[in-house]
PDB file of C-alpha atoms in Angstrom:
ATOM      1  CA  UNK A   1      57.361  37.882  61.205  1.00 45.00           C
ATOM      2  CA  UNK A   2      55.978  39.725  58.255  1.00 46.00           C
ATOM      3  CA  UNK A   3      53.072  42.073  58.768  1.00 47.00           C
ATOM      4  CA  UNK A   4      49.657  40.533  58.130  1.00 48.00           C
ATOM      5  CA  UNK A   5      48.048  41.703  54.905  1.00 49.00           C
ATOM      6  CA  UNK A   6      45.069  40.843  52.734  1.00 54.00           C
ATOM      7  CA  UNK A   7      44.139  40.477  49.108  1.00 56.00           C
ATOM      8  CA  UNK A   8      41.620  43.251  48.556  1.00 54.00           C
ATOM      9  CA  UNK A   9      39.286  43.144  45.559  1.00 55.00           C
ATOM     10  CA  UNK A  10      37.564  46.415  44.752  1.00 53.00           C
ATOM     11  CA  UNK A  11      34.882  46.695  42.098  1.00 46.00           C
ATOM     12  CA  UNK A  12      34.270  50.225  40.902  1.00 44.00           C
ATOM     13  CA  UNK A  13      31.100  51.227  39.105  1.00 42.00           C
ATOM     14  CA  UNK A  14      31.423  54.302  36.935  1.00 43.00           C
ATOM     15  CA  UNK A  15      28.139  56.206  36.767  1.00 41.00           C
ATOM     16  CA  UNK A  16      27.861  58.776  33.997  1.00 43.00           C
ATOM     17  CA  UNK A  17      25.141  61.378  34.174  1.00 46.00           C
ATOM     18  CA  UNK A  18      24.202  64.136  31.781  1.00 43.00           C
ATOM     19  CA  UNK A  19      25.721  66.915  33.825  1.00 45.00           C
ATOM     20  CA  UNK A  20      28.540  65.241  35.716  1.00 50.00           C
ATOM     21  CA  UNK A  21      30.374  61.986  36.326  1.00 54.00           C
ATOM     22  CA  UNK A  22      31.143  60.311  39.603  1.00 64.00           C
ATOM     23  CA  UNK A  23      32.655  57.029  40.744  1.00 74.00           C
ATOM     24  CA  UNK A  24      30.943  55.117  43.539  1.00 85.00           C
ATOM     25  CA  UNK A  25      32.250  52.102  45.410  1.00 85.00           C
ATOM     26  CA  UNK A  26      29.855  49.190  44.915  1.00 87.00           C
ATOM     27  CA  UNK A  27      31.569  46.496  46.951  1.00 90.00           C
ATOM     28  CA  UNK A  28      34.869  45.375  48.509  1.00 89.00           C
ATOM     29  CA  UNK A  29      35.964  41.812  49.231  1.00 84.00           C
ATOM     30  CA  UNK A  30      38.860  40.591  51.361  1.00 82.00           C
ATOM     31  CA  UNK A  31      40.736  37.336  51.068  1.00 77.00           C
ATOM     32  CA  UNK A  32      43.164  36.391  53.820  1.00 72.00           C
ATOM     33  CA  UNK A  33      43.730  32.719  54.487  1.00 66.00           C
ATOM     34  CA  UNK A  34      46.744  32.893  56.789  1.00 62.00           C
ATOM     35  CA  UNK A  35      47.572  35.089  59.743  1.00 57.00           C
ATOM     36  CA  UNK A  36      51.196  35.672  58.854  1.00 57.00           C
ATOM     37  CA  UNK A  37      53.016  36.637  55.682  1.00 62.00           C
ATOM     38  CA  UNK A  38      51.901  38.829  52.820  1.00 70.00           C
ATOM     39  CA  UNK A  39      48.918  38.158  50.580  1.00 73.00           C
ATOM     40  CA  UNK A  40      48.860  40.225  47.405  1.00 76.00           C
ATOM     41  CA  UNK A  41      46.781  40.580  44.230  1.00 81.00           C
ATOM     42  CA  UNK A  42      48.732  40.698  40.951  1.00 82.00           C
ATOM     43  CA  UNK A  43      46.278  40.325  38.039  1.00 89.00           C
ATOM     44  CA  UNK A  44      42.546  40.493  37.323  1.00 91.00           C
ATOM     45  CA  UNK A  45      40.232  39.627  34.447  1.00 92.00           C
ATOM     46  CA  UNK A  46      36.458  39.658  33.828  1.00 92.00           C
ATOM     47  CA  UNK A  47      34.393  37.281  31.715  1.00 90.00           C
ATOM     48  CA  UNK A  48      31.382  38.052  29.509  1.00 87.00           C
ATOM     49  CA  UNK A  49      28.955  37.403  32.409  1.00 89.00           C
ATOM     50  CA  UNK A  50      30.714  39.874  34.688  1.00 92.00           C
ATOM     51  CA  UNK A  51      32.432  37.250  36.854  1.00 93.00           C
ATOM     52  CA  UNK A  52      35.768  38.448  38.209  1.00 92.00           C
ATOM     53  CA  UNK A  53      38.933  36.357  38.485  1.00 93.00           C
ATOM     54  CA  UNK A  54      41.721  37.599  40.739  1.00 91.00           C
ATOM     55  CA  UNK A  55      45.192  36.044  40.734  1.00 88.00           C
ATOM     56  CA  UNK A  56      47.649  36.681  43.528  1.00 85.00           C
ATOM     57  CA  UNK A  57      49.859  35.231  46.217  1.00 80.00           C
ATOM     58  CA  UNK A  58      49.232  33.701  49.595  1.00 76.00           C
ATOM     59  CA  UNK A  59      52.112  32.962  51.931  1.00 69.00           C
ATOM     60  CA  UNK A  60      52.557  30.042  54.305  1.00 66.00           C
ATOM     61  CA  UNK A  61      56.046  28.545  53.991  1.00 63.00           C
ATOM     62  CA  UNK A  62      56.582  30.203  50.618  1.00 67.00           C
ATOM     63  CA  UNK A  63      54.581  32.233  48.112  1.00 75.00           C
ATOM     64  CA  UNK A  64      51.755  30.202  46.564  1.00 79.00           C
ATOM     65  CA  UNK A  65      49.454  30.893  43.618  1.00 82.00           C
ATOM     66  CA  UNK A  66      45.894  31.833  44.496  1.00 84.00           C
ATOM     67  CA  UNK A  67      43.003  32.397  42.077  1.00 87.00           C
ATOM     68  CA  UNK A  68      39.617  33.576  43.318  1.00 88.00           C
ATOM     69  CA  UNK A  69      36.396  33.800  41.303  1.00 91.00           C
ATOM     70  CA  UNK A  70      33.696  36.250  42.326  1.00 92.00           C
ATOM     71  CA  UNK A  71      30.297  36.827  40.756  1.00 93.00           C
ATOM     72  CA  UNK A  72      29.480  40.321  39.521  1.00 93.00           C
ATOM     73  CA  UNK A  73      27.707  40.886  42.874  1.00 93.00           C
ATOM     74  CA  UNK A  74      30.890  40.036  44.774  1.00 92.00           C
ATOM     75  CA  UNK A  75      29.838  36.568  45.919  1.00 93.00           C
ATOM     76  CA  UNK A  76      32.618  33.989  46.182  1.00 91.00           C
ATOM     77  CA  UNK A  77      32.155  31.306  43.487  1.00 91.00           C
ATOM     78  CA  UNK A  78      35.347  29.315  44.043  1.00 88.00           C
ATOM     79  CA  UNK A  79      38.904  29.704  45.222  1.00 83.00           C
ATOM     80  CA  UNK A  80      42.017  27.830  44.207  1.00 82.00           C
ATOM     81  CA  UNK A  81      45.370  27.743  45.944  1.00 79.00           C
ATOM     82  CA  UNK A  82      48.433  25.898  44.720  1.00 72.00           C
ATOM     83  CA  UNK A  83      50.463  24.953  47.792  1.00 67.00           C
ATOM     84  CA  UNK A  84      54.106  24.165  47.192  1.00 65.00           C
ATOM     85  CA  UNK A  85      57.519  24.789  48.705  1.00 65.00           C
ATOM     86  CA  UNK A  86      58.527  26.744  45.597  1.00 72.00           C
ATOM     87  CA  UNK A  87      58.368  30.525  45.610  1.00 79.00           C
ATOM     88  CA  UNK A  88      55.537  31.024  43.098  1.00 81.00           C
ATOM     89  CA  UNK A  89      54.822  34.426  41.559  1.00 84.00           C
ATOM     90  CA  UNK A  90      51.799  34.729  39.230  1.00 86.00           C
ATOM     91  CA  UNK A  91      52.058  37.249  36.411  1.00 90.00           C
ATOM     92  CA  UNK A  92      48.770  37.217  34.498  1.00 92.00           C
ATOM     93  CA  UNK A  93      45.300  35.683  34.474  1.00 92.00           C
ATOM     94  CA  UNK A  94      43.313  35.616  31.210  1.00 93.00           C
ATOM     95  CA  UNK A  95      39.721  34.485  30.656  1.00 92.00           C
ATOM     96  CA  UNK A  96      39.625  31.990  27.802  1.00 87.00           C
ATOM     97  CA  UNK A  97      36.046  32.705  26.732  1.00 80.00           C
ATOM     98  CA  UNK A  98      35.208  29.074  27.454  1.00 76.00           C
ATOM     99  CA  UNK A  99      34.354  29.210  31.181  1.00 78.00           C
ATOM    100  CA  UNK A 100      37.972  28.761  32.235  1.00 87.00           C
ATOM    101  CA  UNK A 101      41.036  30.920  32.868  1.00 91.00           C
ATOM    102  CA  UNK A 102      44.718  30.613  32.059  1.00 93.00           C
ATOM    103  CA  UNK A 103      47.259  31.580  34.718  1.00 92.00           C
ATOM    104  CA  UNK A 104      50.909  32.347  33.972  1.00 93.00           C
ATOM    105  CA  UNK A 105      53.779  32.706  36.395  1.00 90.00           C
ATOM    106  CA  UNK A 106      57.354  31.880  37.198  1.00 88.00           C
ATOM    107  CA  UNK A 107      56.588  28.153  37.601  1.00 87.00           C
ATOM    108  CA  UNK A 108      54.492  27.608  34.481  1.00 90.00           C
ATOM    109  CA  UNK A 109      51.147  27.825  32.713  1.00 93.00           C
ATOM    110  CA  UNK A 110      47.933  26.514  34.247  1.00 90.00           C
ATOM    111  CA  UNK A 111      44.405  26.068  32.912  1.00 91.00           C
ATOM    112  CA  UNK A 112      41.840  26.489  35.682  1.00 87.00           C
ATOM    113  CA  UNK A 113      38.396  25.154  34.840  1.00 84.00           C
ATOM    114  CA  UNK A 114      34.889  26.319  35.655  1.00 79.00           C
ATOM    115  CA  UNK A 115      34.883  24.710  39.108  1.00 76.00           C
ATOM    116  CA  UNK A 116      38.472  25.542  40.013  1.00 75.00           C
ATOM    117  CA  UNK A 117      40.002  22.290  38.739  1.00 81.00           C
ATOM    118  CA  UNK A 118      43.519  22.703  37.349  1.00 84.00           C
ATOM    119  CA  UNK A 119      45.439  21.344  34.344  1.00 88.00           C
ATOM    120  CA  UNK A 120      49.214  21.860  34.095  1.00 87.00           C
ATOM    121  CA  UNK A 121      50.310  22.853  30.586  1.00 92.00           C
ATOM    122  CA  UNK A 122      53.881  24.166  31.069  1.00 93.00           C
ATOM    123  CA  UNK A 123      56.113  23.627  34.107  1.00 89.00           C
ATOM    124  CA  UNK A 124      58.692  26.413  33.668  1.00 90.00           C
ATOM    125  CA  UNK A 125      58.742  30.211  33.708  1.00 92.00           C
ATOM    126  CA  UNK A 126      55.913  31.617  31.548  1.00 93.00           C
ATOM    127  CA  UNK A 127      55.720  35.391  32.054  1.00 92.00           C
ATOM    128  CA  UNK A 128      52.947  36.329  29.623  1.00 93.00           C
ATOM    129  CA  UNK A 129      49.869  35.181  27.702  1.00 94.00           C
ATOM    130  CA  UNK A 130      47.778  37.044  25.128  1.00 93.00           C
ATOM    131  CA  UNK A 131      44.540  36.319  23.298  1.00 90.00           C
ATOM    132  CA  UNK A 132      44.763  36.935  19.539  1.00 90.00           C
ATOM    133  CA  UNK A 133      42.162  38.609  17.342  1.00 85.00           C
ATOM    134  CA  UNK A 134      41.486  35.114  15.961  1.00 87.00           C
ATOM    135  CA  UNK A 135      40.502  33.887  19.470  1.00 89.00           C
ATOM    136  CA  UNK A 136      43.541  31.767  20.127  1.00 93.00           C
ATOM    137  CA  UNK A 137      46.036  32.036  22.962  1.00 94.00           C
ATOM    138  CA  UNK A 138      49.768  32.743  22.736  1.00 96.00           C
ATOM    139  CA  UNK A 139      52.200  32.118  25.584  1.00 96.00           C
ATOM    140  CA  UNK A 140      55.896  32.903  25.933  1.00 95.00           C
ATOM    141  CA  UNK A 141      58.221  30.922  28.196  1.00 95.00           C
ATOM    142  CA  UNK A 142      61.809  30.787  29.337  1.00 93.00           C
ATOM    143  CA  UNK A 143      62.874  27.140  29.150  1.00 91.00           C
ATOM    144  CA  UNK A 144      66.326  27.162  30.780  1.00 90.00           C
ATOM    145  CA  UNK A 145      67.433  30.123  28.666  1.00 90.00           C
ATOM    146  CA  UNK A 146      65.717  29.029  25.450  1.00 93.00           C
ATOM    147  CA  UNK A 147      62.902  31.187  24.138  1.00 93.00           C
ATOM    148  CA  UNK A 148      59.651  29.262  23.653  1.00 95.00           C
ATOM    149  CA  UNK A 149      56.372  30.482  22.129  1.00 96.00           C
ATOM    150  CA  UNK A 150      53.261  28.264  22.196  1.00 96.00           C
ATOM    151  CA  UNK A 151      49.836  28.627  20.617  1.00 96.00           C
ATOM    152  CA  UNK A 152      46.716  27.071  22.182  1.00 95.00           C
ATOM    153  CA  UNK A 153      43.013  26.912  21.486  1.00 94.00           C
ATOM    154  CA  UNK A 154      40.681  28.440  24.055  1.00 91.00           C
ATOM    155  CA  UNK A 155      40.205  24.907  25.431  1.00 89.00           C
ATOM    156  CA  UNK A 156      43.920  24.572  26.134  1.00 91.00           C
ATOM    157  CA  UNK A 157      44.673  22.320  23.162  1.00 93.00           C
ATOM    158  CA  UNK A 158      48.229  22.829  21.946  1.00 95.00           C
ATOM    159  CA  UNK A 159      48.569  23.969  18.283  1.00 96.00           C
ATOM    160  CA  UNK A 160      52.264  24.722  17.659  1.00 96.00           C
ATOM    161  CA  UNK A 161      55.526  25.625  19.363  1.00 96.00           C
ATOM    162  CA  UNK A 162      58.398  27.842  18.218  1.00 94.00           C
ATOM    163  CA  UNK A 163      61.760  27.726  19.994  1.00 93.00           C
ATOM    164  CA  UNK A 164      64.843  29.919  19.810  1.00 89.00           C
ATOM    165  CA  UNK A 165      67.388  27.578  21.336  1.00 87.00           C
ATOM    166  CA  UNK A 166      69.957  28.951  23.720  1.00 85.00           C
ATOM    167  CA  UNK A 167      73.621  28.281  23.033  1.00 86.00           C
ATOM    168  CA  UNK A 168      76.621  28.022  25.328  1.00 81.00           C
ATOM    169  CA  UNK A 169      77.180  31.773  24.883  1.00 86.00           C
ATOM    170  CA  UNK A 170      73.683  33.217  24.301  1.00 89.00           C
ATOM    171  CA  UNK A 171      70.416  32.920  26.189  1.00 90.00           C
ATOM    172  CA  UNK A 172      67.009  34.620  26.051  1.00 91.00           C
ATOM    173  CA  UNK A 173      64.722  36.127  28.681  1.00 90.00           C
ATOM    174  CA  UNK A 174      61.196  36.824  27.364  1.00 91.00           C
ATOM    175  CA  UNK A 175      59.291  39.703  28.932  1.00 89.00           C
ATOM    176  CA  UNK A 176      55.885  40.191  27.294  1.00 88.00           C
ATOM    177  CA  UNK A 177      53.751  39.706  24.177  1.00 90.00           C
ATOM    178  CA  UNK A 178      51.518  41.967  22.132  1.00 87.00           C
ATOM    179  CA  UNK A 179      49.457  40.766  19.183  1.00 87.00           C
ATOM    180  CA  UNK A 180      48.517  42.590  15.985  1.00 83.00           C
ATOM    181  CA  UNK A 181      45.092  42.462  14.361  1.00 80.00           C
ATOM    182  CA  UNK A 182      46.575  40.720  11.293  1.00 81.00           C
ATOM    183  CA  UNK A 183      47.515  37.742  13.459  1.00 86.00           C
ATOM    184  CA  UNK A 184      51.201  38.574  13.862  1.00 88.00           C
ATOM    185  CA  UNK A 185      52.691  37.962  17.294  1.00 92.00           C
ATOM    186  CA  UNK A 186      55.219  40.393  18.752  1.00 90.00           C
ATOM    187  CA  UNK A 187      57.525  39.454  21.580  1.00 90.00           C
ATOM    188  CA  UNK A 188      59.796  41.736  23.563  1.00 88.00           C
ATOM    189  CA  UNK A 189      62.669  40.194  25.476  1.00 89.00           C
ATOM    190  CA  UNK A 190      66.310  40.368  26.484  1.00 88.00           C
ATOM    191  CA  UNK A 191      69.186  38.581  24.776  1.00 89.00           C
ATOM    192  CA  UNK A 192      72.311  38.029  26.869  1.00 88.00           C
ATOM    193  CA  UNK A 193      75.657  36.879  25.499  1.00 86.00           C
ATOM    194  CA  UNK A 194      79.035  36.187  27.011  1.00 79.00           C
ATOM    195  CA  UNK A 195      82.386  34.939  25.786  1.00 71.00           C
ATOM    196  CA  UNK A 196      85.348  34.722  28.137  1.00 65.00           C
ATOM    197  CA  UNK A 197      85.320  38.161  29.863  1.00 65.00           C
ATOM    198  CA  UNK A 198      83.071  39.858  27.315  1.00 67.00           C
ATOM    199  CA  UNK A 199      79.385  40.280  28.185  1.00 76.00           C
ATOM    200  CA  UNK A 200      76.544  42.049  26.367  1.00 79.00           C
ATOM    201  CA  UNK A 201      72.785  42.482  26.752  1.00 81.00           C
ATOM    202  CA  UNK A 202      70.290  43.794  24.191  1.00 83.00           C
ATOM    203  CA  UNK A 203      66.545  44.230  24.206  1.00 86.00           C
ATOM    204  CA  UNK A 204      64.897  42.658  21.173  1.00 88.00           C
ATOM    205  CA  UNK A 205      61.584  42.498  19.335  1.00 88.00           C
ATOM    206  CA  UNK A 206      60.674  39.253  17.584  1.00 91.00           C
ATOM    207  CA  UNK A 207      57.720  39.195  15.190  1.00 91.00           C
ATOM    208  CA  UNK A 208      56.269  35.915  13.930  1.00 94.00           C
ATOM    209  CA  UNK A 209      53.160  35.237  11.867  1.00 93.00           C
ATOM    210  CA  UNK A 210      50.113  33.256  12.983  1.00 93.00           C
ATOM    211  CA  UNK A 211      51.783  29.992  11.900  1.00 94.00           C
ATOM    212  CA  UNK A 212      54.963  30.613  13.898  1.00 94.00           C
ATOM    213  CA  UNK A 213      57.167  31.665  10.976  1.00 95.00           C
ATOM    214  CA  UNK A 214      59.726  34.436  11.492  1.00 92.00           C
ATOM    215  CA  UNK A 215      58.736  37.842  10.122  1.00 91.00           C
ATOM    216  CA  UNK A 216      61.520  39.973  11.613  1.00 89.00           C
ATOM    217  CA  UNK A 217      63.942  40.229  14.525  1.00 90.00           C
ATOM    218  CA  UNK A 218      65.373  43.540  15.741  1.00 86.00           C
ATOM    219  CA  UNK A 219      67.666  44.458  18.622  1.00 86.00           C
ATOM    220  CA  UNK A 220      67.757  47.827  20.388  1.00 78.00           C
ATOM    221  CA  UNK A 221      70.306  49.649  22.542  1.00 70.00           C
ATOM    222  CA  UNK A 222      67.526  50.768  24.898  1.00 68.00           C
ATOM    223  CA  UNK A 223      65.758  48.981  27.710  1.00 72.00           C
ATOM    224  CA  UNK A 224      62.168  48.840  26.436  1.00 73.00           C
ATOM    225  CA  UNK A 225      59.886  48.826  29.472  1.00 73.00           C
ATOM    226  CA  UNK A 226      56.568  48.448  27.620  1.00 75.00           C
ATOM    227  CA  UNK A 227      55.266  48.379  24.043  1.00 77.00           C
ATOM    228  CA  UNK A 228      51.792  48.248  22.511  1.00 74.00           C
ATOM    229  CA  UNK A 229      50.380  47.905  18.996  1.00 75.00           C
ATOM    230  CA  UNK A 230      47.860  50.507  17.822  1.00 75.00           C
ATOM    231  CA  UNK A 231      45.573  48.773  15.337  1.00 70.00           C
ATOM    232  CA  UNK A 232      44.011  52.025  14.085  1.00 73.00           C
ATOM    233  CA  UNK A 233      47.243  53.245  12.471  1.00 75.00           C
ATOM    234  CA  UNK A 234      49.238  49.970  12.524  1.00 76.00           C
ATOM    235  CA  UNK A 235      52.075  51.536  14.546  1.00 81.00           C
ATOM    236  CA  UNK A 236      53.943  50.370  17.635  1.00 82.00           C
ATOM    237  CA  UNK A 237      54.555  52.637  20.632  1.00 83.00           C
ATOM    238  CA  UNK A 238      57.110  51.895  23.325  1.00 81.00           C
ATOM    239  CA  UNK A 239      58.433  53.521  26.468  1.00 81.00           C
ATOM    240  CA  UNK A 240      62.004  53.390  27.733  1.00 75.00           C
ATOM    241  CA  UNK A 241      64.635  55.581  29.352  1.00 72.00           C
ATOM    242  CA  UNK A 242      68.178  56.641  28.599  1.00 68.00           C
ATOM    243  CA  UNK A 243      71.019  57.801  30.804  1.00 66.00           C
ATOM    244  CA  UNK A 244      72.172  61.373  30.256  1.00 71.00           C
ATOM    245  CA  UNK A 245      74.804  61.228  32.986  1.00 69.00           C
ATOM    246  CA  UNK A 246      75.696  59.060  35.957  1.00 68.00           C
ATOM    247  CA  UNK A 247      73.033  60.823  38.025  1.00 77.00           C
ATOM    248  CA  UNK A 248      70.429  61.808  35.430  1.00 77.00           C
ATOM    249  CA  UNK A 249      68.166  59.808  33.094  1.00 77.00           C
ATOM    250  CA  UNK A 250      65.112  60.729  31.049  1.00 78.00           C
ATOM    251  CA  UNK A 251      61.930  59.057  29.846  1.00 81.00           C
ATOM    252  CA  UNK A 252      61.829  58.281  26.120  1.00 80.00           C
ATOM    253  CA  UNK A 253      58.737  57.409  24.061  1.00 84.00           C
ATOM    254  CA  UNK A 254      59.321  55.684  20.731  1.00 79.00           C
ATOM    255  CA  UNK A 255      57.092  55.213  17.712  1.00 83.00           C
ATOM    256  CA  UNK A 256      57.838  52.351  15.312  1.00 80.00           C
ATOM    257  CA  UNK A 257      56.345  51.074  12.121  1.00 79.00           C
ATOM    258  CA  UNK A 258      55.608  47.339  11.965  1.00 74.00           C
ATOM    259  CA  UNK A 259      59.145  46.702  10.679  1.00 75.00           C
ATOM    260  CA  UNK A 260      60.430  48.206  13.969  1.00 75.00           C
ATOM    261  CA  UNK A 261      61.909  51.219  12.233  1.00 77.00           C
ATOM    262  CA  UNK A 262      61.901  54.196  14.616  1.00 75.00           C
ATOM    263  CA  UNK A 263      59.630  56.897  13.216  1.00 76.00           C
ATOM    264  CA  UNK A 264      60.128  59.476  15.964  1.00 72.00           C
ATOM    265  CA  UNK A 265      61.039  59.876  19.631  1.00 68.00           C
ATOM    266  CA  UNK A 266      59.935  62.240  22.361  1.00 67.00           C
TER     267      UNK A 266
END
């Protein structure tokens, strides 16, 4: 039997004084519904009123989604658990700005309302969601190897969908999104191809505009672990690694322009 564990929510208040700074623990909350299996927290977001939404896993027969809402004082407002026999892994919770949250994970995209009621929007792997500067929501999904990007309003109303269809020899695995202040949407993922005994994999960046039209597509020989867009200088920074030998690798930081041309490495 697995060791018993709890979802622990810690709220830290940073107090800044004139002469020194210190961090004091204001409150801690525990959530543990079952007495076997692992409970774990995976994502957290805060709304404009200071309410805190925590997404994680509970375990009974399999991993289940759990979302818990606390007030800024740490009082439990509501809790939601999606019980299923599937092994569910949440990836991100995002506050919509409209008294509801969106939850992504390996089994889909969910809109959870003010009182914990749920609406199913996508029923397949959706690893990431981002809010744009124009206050709309972008999701990326893996639909049986096809790449799928959806745009929604903050109320969960669908606006448009873009799909890169898989073929018999090529399929796509999306990883994460990052949005630019001009409305462009950047997606990092993995393209895999095979033909007979030949197999290849390449990390890629796909950039589309706010209407879903292609801007550019670029593949890289590196495994890009994370990338962000810096709006102040309109550059993209990414981290990766490269193998120097069979027993030695090094961390690499890359700087791109918005056309994904490498400006420098370190």
